[in-house]
Structure formats: structure tokens, C-alpha cells
Coordinates of C-alpha atoms and ligand atoms in Angstrom, one line a residue:
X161 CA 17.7 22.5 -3.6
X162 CA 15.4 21.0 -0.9
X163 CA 15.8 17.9 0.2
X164 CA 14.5 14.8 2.8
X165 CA 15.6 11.7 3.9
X166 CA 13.9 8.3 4.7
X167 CA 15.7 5.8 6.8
X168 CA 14.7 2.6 7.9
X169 CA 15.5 3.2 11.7
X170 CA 18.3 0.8 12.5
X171 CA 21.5 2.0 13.9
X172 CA 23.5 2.3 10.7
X173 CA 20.5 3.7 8.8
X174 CA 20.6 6.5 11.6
X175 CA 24.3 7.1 11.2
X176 CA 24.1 7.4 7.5
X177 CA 21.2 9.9 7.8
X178 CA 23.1 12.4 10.7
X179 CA 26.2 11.9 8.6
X180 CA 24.0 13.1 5.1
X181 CA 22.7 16.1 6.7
X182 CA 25.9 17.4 8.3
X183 CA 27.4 16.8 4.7
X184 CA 25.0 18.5 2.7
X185 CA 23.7 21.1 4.5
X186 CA 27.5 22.3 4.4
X187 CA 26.8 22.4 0.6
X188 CA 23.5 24.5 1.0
X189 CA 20.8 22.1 0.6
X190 CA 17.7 23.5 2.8
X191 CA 16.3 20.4 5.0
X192 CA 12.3 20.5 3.9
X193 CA 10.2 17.2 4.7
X194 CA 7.1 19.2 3.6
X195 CA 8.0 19.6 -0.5
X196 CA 11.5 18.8 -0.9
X197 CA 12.6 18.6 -4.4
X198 CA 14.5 15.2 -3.2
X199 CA 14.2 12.4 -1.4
X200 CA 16.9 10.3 -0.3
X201 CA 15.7 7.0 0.8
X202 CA 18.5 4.9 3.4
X203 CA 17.7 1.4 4.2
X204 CA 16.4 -1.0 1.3
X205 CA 14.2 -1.6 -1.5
X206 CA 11.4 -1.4 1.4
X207 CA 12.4 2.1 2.4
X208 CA 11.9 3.7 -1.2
X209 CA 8.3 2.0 -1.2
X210 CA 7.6 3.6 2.0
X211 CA 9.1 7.0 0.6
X212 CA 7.2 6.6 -2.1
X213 CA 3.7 6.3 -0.4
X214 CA 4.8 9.1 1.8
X215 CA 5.1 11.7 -1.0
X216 CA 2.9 10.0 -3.7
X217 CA 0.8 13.1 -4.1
X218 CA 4.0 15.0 -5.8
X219 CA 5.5 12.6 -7.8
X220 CA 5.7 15.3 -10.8
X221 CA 8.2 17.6 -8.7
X222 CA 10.1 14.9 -6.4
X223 CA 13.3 12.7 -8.0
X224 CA 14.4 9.6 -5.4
X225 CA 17.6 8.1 -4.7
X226 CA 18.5 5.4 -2.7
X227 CA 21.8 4.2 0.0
X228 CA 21.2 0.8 0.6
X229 CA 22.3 -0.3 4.2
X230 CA 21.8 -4.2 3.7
X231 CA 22.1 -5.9 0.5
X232 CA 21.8 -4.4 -3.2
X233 CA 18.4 -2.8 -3.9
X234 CA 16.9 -2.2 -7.2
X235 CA 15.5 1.3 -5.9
X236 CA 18.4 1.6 -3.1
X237 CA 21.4 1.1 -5.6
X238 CA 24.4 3.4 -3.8
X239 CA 26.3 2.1 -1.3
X240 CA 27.0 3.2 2.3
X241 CA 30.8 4.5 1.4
X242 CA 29.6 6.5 -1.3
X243 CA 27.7 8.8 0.9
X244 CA 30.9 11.5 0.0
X245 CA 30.2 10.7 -3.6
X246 CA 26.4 11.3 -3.5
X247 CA 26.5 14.5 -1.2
X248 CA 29.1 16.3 -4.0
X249 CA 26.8 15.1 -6.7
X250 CA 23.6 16.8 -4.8
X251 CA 26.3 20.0 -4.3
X252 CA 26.5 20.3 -8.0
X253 CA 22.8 20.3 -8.3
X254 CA 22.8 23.3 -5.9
X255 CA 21.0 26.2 -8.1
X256 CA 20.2 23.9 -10.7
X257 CA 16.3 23.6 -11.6
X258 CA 16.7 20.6 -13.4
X259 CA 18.1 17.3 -11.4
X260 CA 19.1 14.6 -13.9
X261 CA 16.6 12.0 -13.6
X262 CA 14.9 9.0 -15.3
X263 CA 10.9 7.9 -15.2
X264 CA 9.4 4.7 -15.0
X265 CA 6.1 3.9 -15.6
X266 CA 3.4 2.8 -12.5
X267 CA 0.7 1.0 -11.7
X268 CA -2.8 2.6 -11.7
X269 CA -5.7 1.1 -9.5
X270 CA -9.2 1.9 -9.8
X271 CA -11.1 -0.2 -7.1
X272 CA -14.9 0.3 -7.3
X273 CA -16.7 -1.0 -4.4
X274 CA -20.1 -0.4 -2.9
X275 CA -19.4 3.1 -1.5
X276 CA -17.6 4.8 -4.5
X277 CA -14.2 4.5 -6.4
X278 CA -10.9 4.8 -5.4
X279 CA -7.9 5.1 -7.3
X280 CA -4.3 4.4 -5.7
X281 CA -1.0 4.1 -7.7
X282 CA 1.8 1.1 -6.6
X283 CA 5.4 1.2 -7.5
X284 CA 6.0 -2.5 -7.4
X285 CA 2.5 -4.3 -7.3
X286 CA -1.1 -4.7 -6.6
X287 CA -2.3 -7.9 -5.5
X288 CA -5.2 -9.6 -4.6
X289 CA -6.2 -12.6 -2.7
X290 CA -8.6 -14.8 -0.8
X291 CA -9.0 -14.7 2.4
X292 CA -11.1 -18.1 3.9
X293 CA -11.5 -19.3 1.0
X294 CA -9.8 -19.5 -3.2
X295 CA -10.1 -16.5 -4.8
X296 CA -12.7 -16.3 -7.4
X297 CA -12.6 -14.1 -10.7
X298 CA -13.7 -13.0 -13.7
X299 CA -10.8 -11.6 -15.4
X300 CA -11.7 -9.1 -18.4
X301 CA -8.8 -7.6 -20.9
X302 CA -9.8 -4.7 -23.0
X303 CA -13.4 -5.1 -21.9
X304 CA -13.8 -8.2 -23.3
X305 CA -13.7 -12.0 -21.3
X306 CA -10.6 -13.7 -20.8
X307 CA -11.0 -15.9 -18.3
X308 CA -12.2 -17.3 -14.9
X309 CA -9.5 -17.4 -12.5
X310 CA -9.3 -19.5 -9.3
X311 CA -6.5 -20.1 -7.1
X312 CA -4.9 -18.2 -4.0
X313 CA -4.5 -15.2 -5.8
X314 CA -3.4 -12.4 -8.9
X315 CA -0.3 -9.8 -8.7
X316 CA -0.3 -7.4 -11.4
X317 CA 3.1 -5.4 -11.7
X318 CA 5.3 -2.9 -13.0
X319 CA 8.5 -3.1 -14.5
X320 CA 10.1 -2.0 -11.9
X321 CA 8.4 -4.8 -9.4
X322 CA 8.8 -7.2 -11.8
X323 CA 12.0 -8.1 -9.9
X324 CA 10.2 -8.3 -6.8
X325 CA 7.0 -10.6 -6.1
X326 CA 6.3 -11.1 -9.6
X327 CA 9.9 -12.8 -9.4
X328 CA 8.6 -15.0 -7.3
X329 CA 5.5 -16.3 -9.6
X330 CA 8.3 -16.8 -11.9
X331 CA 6.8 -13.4 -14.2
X332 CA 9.5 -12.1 -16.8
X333 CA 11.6 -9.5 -15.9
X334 CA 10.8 -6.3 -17.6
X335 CA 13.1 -3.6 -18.5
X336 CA 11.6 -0.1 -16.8
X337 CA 11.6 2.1 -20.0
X338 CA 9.0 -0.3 -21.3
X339 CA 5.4 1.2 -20.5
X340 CA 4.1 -1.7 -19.7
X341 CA 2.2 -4.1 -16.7
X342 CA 2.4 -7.9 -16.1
X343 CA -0.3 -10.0 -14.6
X344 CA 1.3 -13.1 -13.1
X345 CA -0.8 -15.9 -11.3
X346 CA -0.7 -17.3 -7.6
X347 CA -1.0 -20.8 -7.4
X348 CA -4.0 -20.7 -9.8
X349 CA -6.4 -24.0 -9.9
X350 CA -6.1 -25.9 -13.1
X351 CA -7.6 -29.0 -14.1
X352 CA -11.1 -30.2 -16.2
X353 CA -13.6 -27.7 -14.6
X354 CA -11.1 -24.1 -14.1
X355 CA -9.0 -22.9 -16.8
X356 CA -6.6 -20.3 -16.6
X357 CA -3.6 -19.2 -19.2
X358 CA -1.0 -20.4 -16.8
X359 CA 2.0 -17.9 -17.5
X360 CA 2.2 -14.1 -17.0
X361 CA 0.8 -11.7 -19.7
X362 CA 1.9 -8.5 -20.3
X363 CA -0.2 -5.6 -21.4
X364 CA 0.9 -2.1 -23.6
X365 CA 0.5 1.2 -22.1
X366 CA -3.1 1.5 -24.1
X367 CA -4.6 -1.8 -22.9
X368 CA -6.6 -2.3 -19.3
X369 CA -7.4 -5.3 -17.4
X370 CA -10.9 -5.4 -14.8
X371 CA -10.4 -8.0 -12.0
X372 CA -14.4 -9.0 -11.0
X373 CA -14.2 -10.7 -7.7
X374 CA -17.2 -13.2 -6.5
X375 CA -19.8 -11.1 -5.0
X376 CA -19.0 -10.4 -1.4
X377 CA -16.1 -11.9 -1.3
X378 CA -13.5 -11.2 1.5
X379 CA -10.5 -10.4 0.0
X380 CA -6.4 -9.0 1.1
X381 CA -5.6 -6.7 -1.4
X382 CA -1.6 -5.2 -0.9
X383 CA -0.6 -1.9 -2.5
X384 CA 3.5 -2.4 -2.3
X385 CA 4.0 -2.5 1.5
X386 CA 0.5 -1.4 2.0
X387 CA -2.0 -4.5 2.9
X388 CA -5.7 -4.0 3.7
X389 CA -8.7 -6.8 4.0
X390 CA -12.2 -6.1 2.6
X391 CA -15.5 -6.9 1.8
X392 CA -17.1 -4.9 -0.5
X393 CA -15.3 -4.6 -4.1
X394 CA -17.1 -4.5 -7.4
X395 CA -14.1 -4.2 -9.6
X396 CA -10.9 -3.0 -10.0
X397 CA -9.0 -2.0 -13.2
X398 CA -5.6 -2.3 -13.4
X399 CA -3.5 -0.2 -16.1
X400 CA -0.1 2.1 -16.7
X401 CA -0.7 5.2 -15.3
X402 CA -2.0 7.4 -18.1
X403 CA -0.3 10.7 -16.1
X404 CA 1.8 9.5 -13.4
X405 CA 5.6 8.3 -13.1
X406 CA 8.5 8.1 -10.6
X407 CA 11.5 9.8 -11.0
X408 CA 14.8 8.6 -10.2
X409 CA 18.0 10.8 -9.8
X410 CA 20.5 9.8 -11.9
X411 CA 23.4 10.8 -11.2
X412 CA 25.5 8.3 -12.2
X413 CA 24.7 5.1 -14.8
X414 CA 23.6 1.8 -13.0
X415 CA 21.9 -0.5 -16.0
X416 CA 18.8 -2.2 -15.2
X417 CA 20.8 -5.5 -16.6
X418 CA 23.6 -5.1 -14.5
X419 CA 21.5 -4.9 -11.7
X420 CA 19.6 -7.3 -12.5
X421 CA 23.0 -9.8 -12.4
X422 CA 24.4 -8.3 -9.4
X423 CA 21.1 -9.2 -7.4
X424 CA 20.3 -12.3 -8.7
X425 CA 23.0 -13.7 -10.2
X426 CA 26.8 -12.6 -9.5
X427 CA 28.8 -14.9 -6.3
X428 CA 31.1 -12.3 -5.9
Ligands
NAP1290 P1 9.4 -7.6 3.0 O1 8.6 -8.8 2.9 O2 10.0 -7.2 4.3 O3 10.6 -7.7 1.9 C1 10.4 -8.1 0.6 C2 11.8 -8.2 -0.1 O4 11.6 -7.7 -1.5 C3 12.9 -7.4 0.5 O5 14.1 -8.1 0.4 C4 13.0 -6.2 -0.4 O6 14.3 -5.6 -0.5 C5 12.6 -6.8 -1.8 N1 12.1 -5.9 -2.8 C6 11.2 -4.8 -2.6 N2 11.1 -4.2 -3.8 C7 11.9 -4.9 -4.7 C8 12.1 -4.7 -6.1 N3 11.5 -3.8 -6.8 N4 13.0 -5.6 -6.7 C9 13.6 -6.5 -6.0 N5 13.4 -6.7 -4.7 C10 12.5 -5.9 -4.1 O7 8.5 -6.4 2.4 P2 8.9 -4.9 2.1 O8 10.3 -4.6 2.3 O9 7.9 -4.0 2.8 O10 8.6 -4.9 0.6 C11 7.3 -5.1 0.1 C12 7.5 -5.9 -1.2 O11 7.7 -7.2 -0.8 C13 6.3 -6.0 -2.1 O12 6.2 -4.9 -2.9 C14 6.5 -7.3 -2.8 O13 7.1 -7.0 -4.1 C15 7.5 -8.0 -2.0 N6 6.9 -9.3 -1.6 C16 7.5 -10.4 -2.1 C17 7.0 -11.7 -1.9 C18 7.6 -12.8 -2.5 O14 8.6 -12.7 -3.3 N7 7.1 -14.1 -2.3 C19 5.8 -11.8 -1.1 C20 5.3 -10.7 -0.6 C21 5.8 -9.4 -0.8 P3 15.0 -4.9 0.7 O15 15.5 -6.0 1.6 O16 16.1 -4.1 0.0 O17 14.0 -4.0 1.3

């Protein structure tokens, strides 16, 4: 099995990493940052995203797994003294083709702008904002009008993000077997002249959403981690990838629930 790490670069992140590869390279697992067959993010929730981006274009072959150095992540859900327990696991793995893993649906983005169309996939979110000024737009579903949003801005999730910023907006949590996306509000503008729905909506694997910003405007749109400023969209549809997922090694159950209550919830 080939295999990478991803560590966030602080001192115990570092230590974790050395420590990893002296443990399973004893086991036989062949070091390859090119096309490893796993990736072994150390750090936080942050690090998978940045994982993620950095081996996006082979989802289909690569499973994550996450160590979490700080706090308990939703992607980074093993702890620093299990390291032991997670190297054996990978050494029973060793000549097996088939990793035990589970897949979660993503985000699809296809932004159209004056020069062409580009189409990007997020783990935890797209969102979109104003820059000097309220954002201003048209917001289709299924091709058809829904309405005209104003405010600072719209995040559009997946399950799995819908712990994250979507949190935040106060969007529902969504359980990651559920194909699904949820468009949640920032601080829209409601009163006699702008109307918008007000809560999040969540759409089925077969639905779409277009976003039609004022013309011109100058928008920050984020991709996860990923932020960028610009001038010149026409539209951008948001929907579950039709053909893309991220896989998770599982090698070991962790409900989403019980996560969910250890993060947000638990005092002990
Ligand atoms: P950051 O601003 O340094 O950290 C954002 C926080 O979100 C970190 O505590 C991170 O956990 C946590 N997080 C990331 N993905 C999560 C998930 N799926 N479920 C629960 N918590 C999650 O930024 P970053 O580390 O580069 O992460 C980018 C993410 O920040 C974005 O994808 C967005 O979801 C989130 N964000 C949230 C807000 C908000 O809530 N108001 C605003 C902007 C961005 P770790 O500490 O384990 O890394």
C-alpha cells in the first residue's frame, strides 16, 4: 500500500508525522506523495481540506484519514495516542486492494464567467459574497425563479460542512450518507422591498441551484480554505457531484451523531 501524509507544520504535528513513517514503513507501506493509495492528514479539520485540494484530481483511488493534534475534528477523528492503533490497522491493509472506506457526497461548482467555465469541487462549502458593496442575486432552483437575494452573502454546503460554516448560519446538520446540499443565508436583507425565504433549503441529489450575481459585480467567492476575489461571473450552478466522492478509511466505527455530540455538545 502507498501512502502520504499531510501535517499542519507545528511541532507536534511534525512529531506525529516522523513517528508515522518510522512505524509504518517497518510494516511495508512504500512512502509515495505522487499517487498514494492513502492519505493521512495530521493536524485538524483544516488539514484534510488542504489534503483534499491537494489530491482532488484522484479522488476515485485515494481513501483519507485523519490524527487530530488540537481539538476533535469531524475529518481528523483519531487521536494522537492511537498512532500504534492506526499504523497496525494500515499493516493489515498491506497486500489488500481494497481499504475499508466510506463516501460522502460533494459539492459541484460550475462558475461561468466572461472567459469560459470552470468547474471546481469543495468538501465543506462554496460561498459567495460582496465585496464594497451587498451582494445582489438572482437565485434560480431547477431553472426556474426563486428569489432575489440581498444581504452579505450565500454558503451552499455539503453534509459534511454542514457542521462547519453552515453551523454558523444556523443550517441543519446533515447526516453524510444523505446525497444532498444546503443553501444557508448570510445576513440576508429582509424587509418591504427584498424578500428572501429566511432558513436554509436543502436540495436532492437530482435538483440544481444557479446563483446570478448583478452584472459586474465584485465578488469573494471561498472554495473550503480556498478564497479568491473577482469581477467577471455570469453564473454559477451549484449541485451534488453527479461522479465525484471522498472516501474515508474506516477502520474503525465513529458515528456521525456521536461526533456530532462530542464536538458540540459533551463537557467532558
Ligand atoms: P479557520 O478559519 O482557520 O478554521 C475554521 C474552523 O472550522 C476550524 O476550527 C476548523 O477545525 C473547523 N472546521 C473545518 N471543517 C469543519 C467541519 N467539516 N466540521 C466542523 N468544523 C470544521 O479555517 P480553516 O481551518 O482553513 O477551515 C476552513 C473552513 O472554515 C471553511 O471550510 C469553513 O467551513 C470554515 N469557516 C467557518 C466560518 C464560521 O463558522 N463563521 C467562517 C469562515 C470559514 P480545525 O480547528 O480542526 O481545523
Amino acid at each position: 500500500m502507498k501512502y502520504t501524509v499531510v501535517q499542519r507544520g507545528d511541532e507536534v504535528s511534525k512529531q506525529l508525522t516522523e513517528r508515522f513513517h518510522q512505524l509504518v514503513q517497518g510494516y511495508g507501506l512504500i512512502l509515495d506523495e505522487q499517487s498514494p493509495d492513502l492519505v493521512l492528514s495530521i493536524g485538524g479539520d483544516g488539514t484534510m481540506l488542504q489534503a483534499f485540494h491537494k489530491y482532488v484530481g484522484q479522488l476515485n483511488r485515494i481513501a483519507f484519514v485523519g490524527i487530530h493534534t488540537g481539538h476533535l475534528g469531524f475529518f481528523a477523528d483519531w487521536k494522537p495516542d492511537e498512532i500504534e492503533k492506526l499504523a497496525e490497522m494500515m499493516r493489515l491493509q498491506v497486500g489488500n486492494a481494497d481499504i475499508p472506506v466510506v463516501s460522502y457526497p460533494l459539492l459541484e461548482i460550475q462558475t461561468i464567467t466572461e472567459s469560459g467555465m470552470e468547474t471546481s469541487l469543495a468538501l465543506n462549502e462554496f460561498t459567495l459574497k460582496g465585496v464594497e458593496e451587498t451582494l445582489v442575486a438572482q437565485l434560480n432552483i431547477n431553472d426556474e425563479m426563486f428569489e432575489m437575494f440581498r444581504g452579505d452573502g450565500i454558503c451552499i454546503s455539503t453534509p459534511m460542512g454542514s457542521t462547519a460554516y453552515n453551523k454558523s448560519l444556523g443550517g441543519a446538520m446533515v447526516h453524510p450518507s444523505i446525497e444532498a446540499i444546503q443553501m444557508a443565508e448570510i445576513a440576508s436583507i429582509n424587509n418591504r422591498v427584498y424578500r428572501t425565504l429566511g432558513s436554509s433549503v436543502i436540495l436532492p441529489k437530482h435538483h440544481h441551484c444557479d446563483i446570478y450575481p448583478r452584472t459586474k459585480q465584485h465578488m469573494l467567492l471561498s472554495l473550503d480554505h480556498l478564497y479568491v476575489q473577482r469581477g467577471d461571473v455570469v453564473s454559477i450552478r451549484c449541485r451534488v457531484s453527479p461522479d465525484a466522492k471522498v472516501r474515508f478509511a474506516r477502520f474503525r466505527p465513529f458515528p456521525f451523531w456521536s461526533r456530532v455530540r462530542e464536538a458540540f455538545i459533551a463537557t467532558n
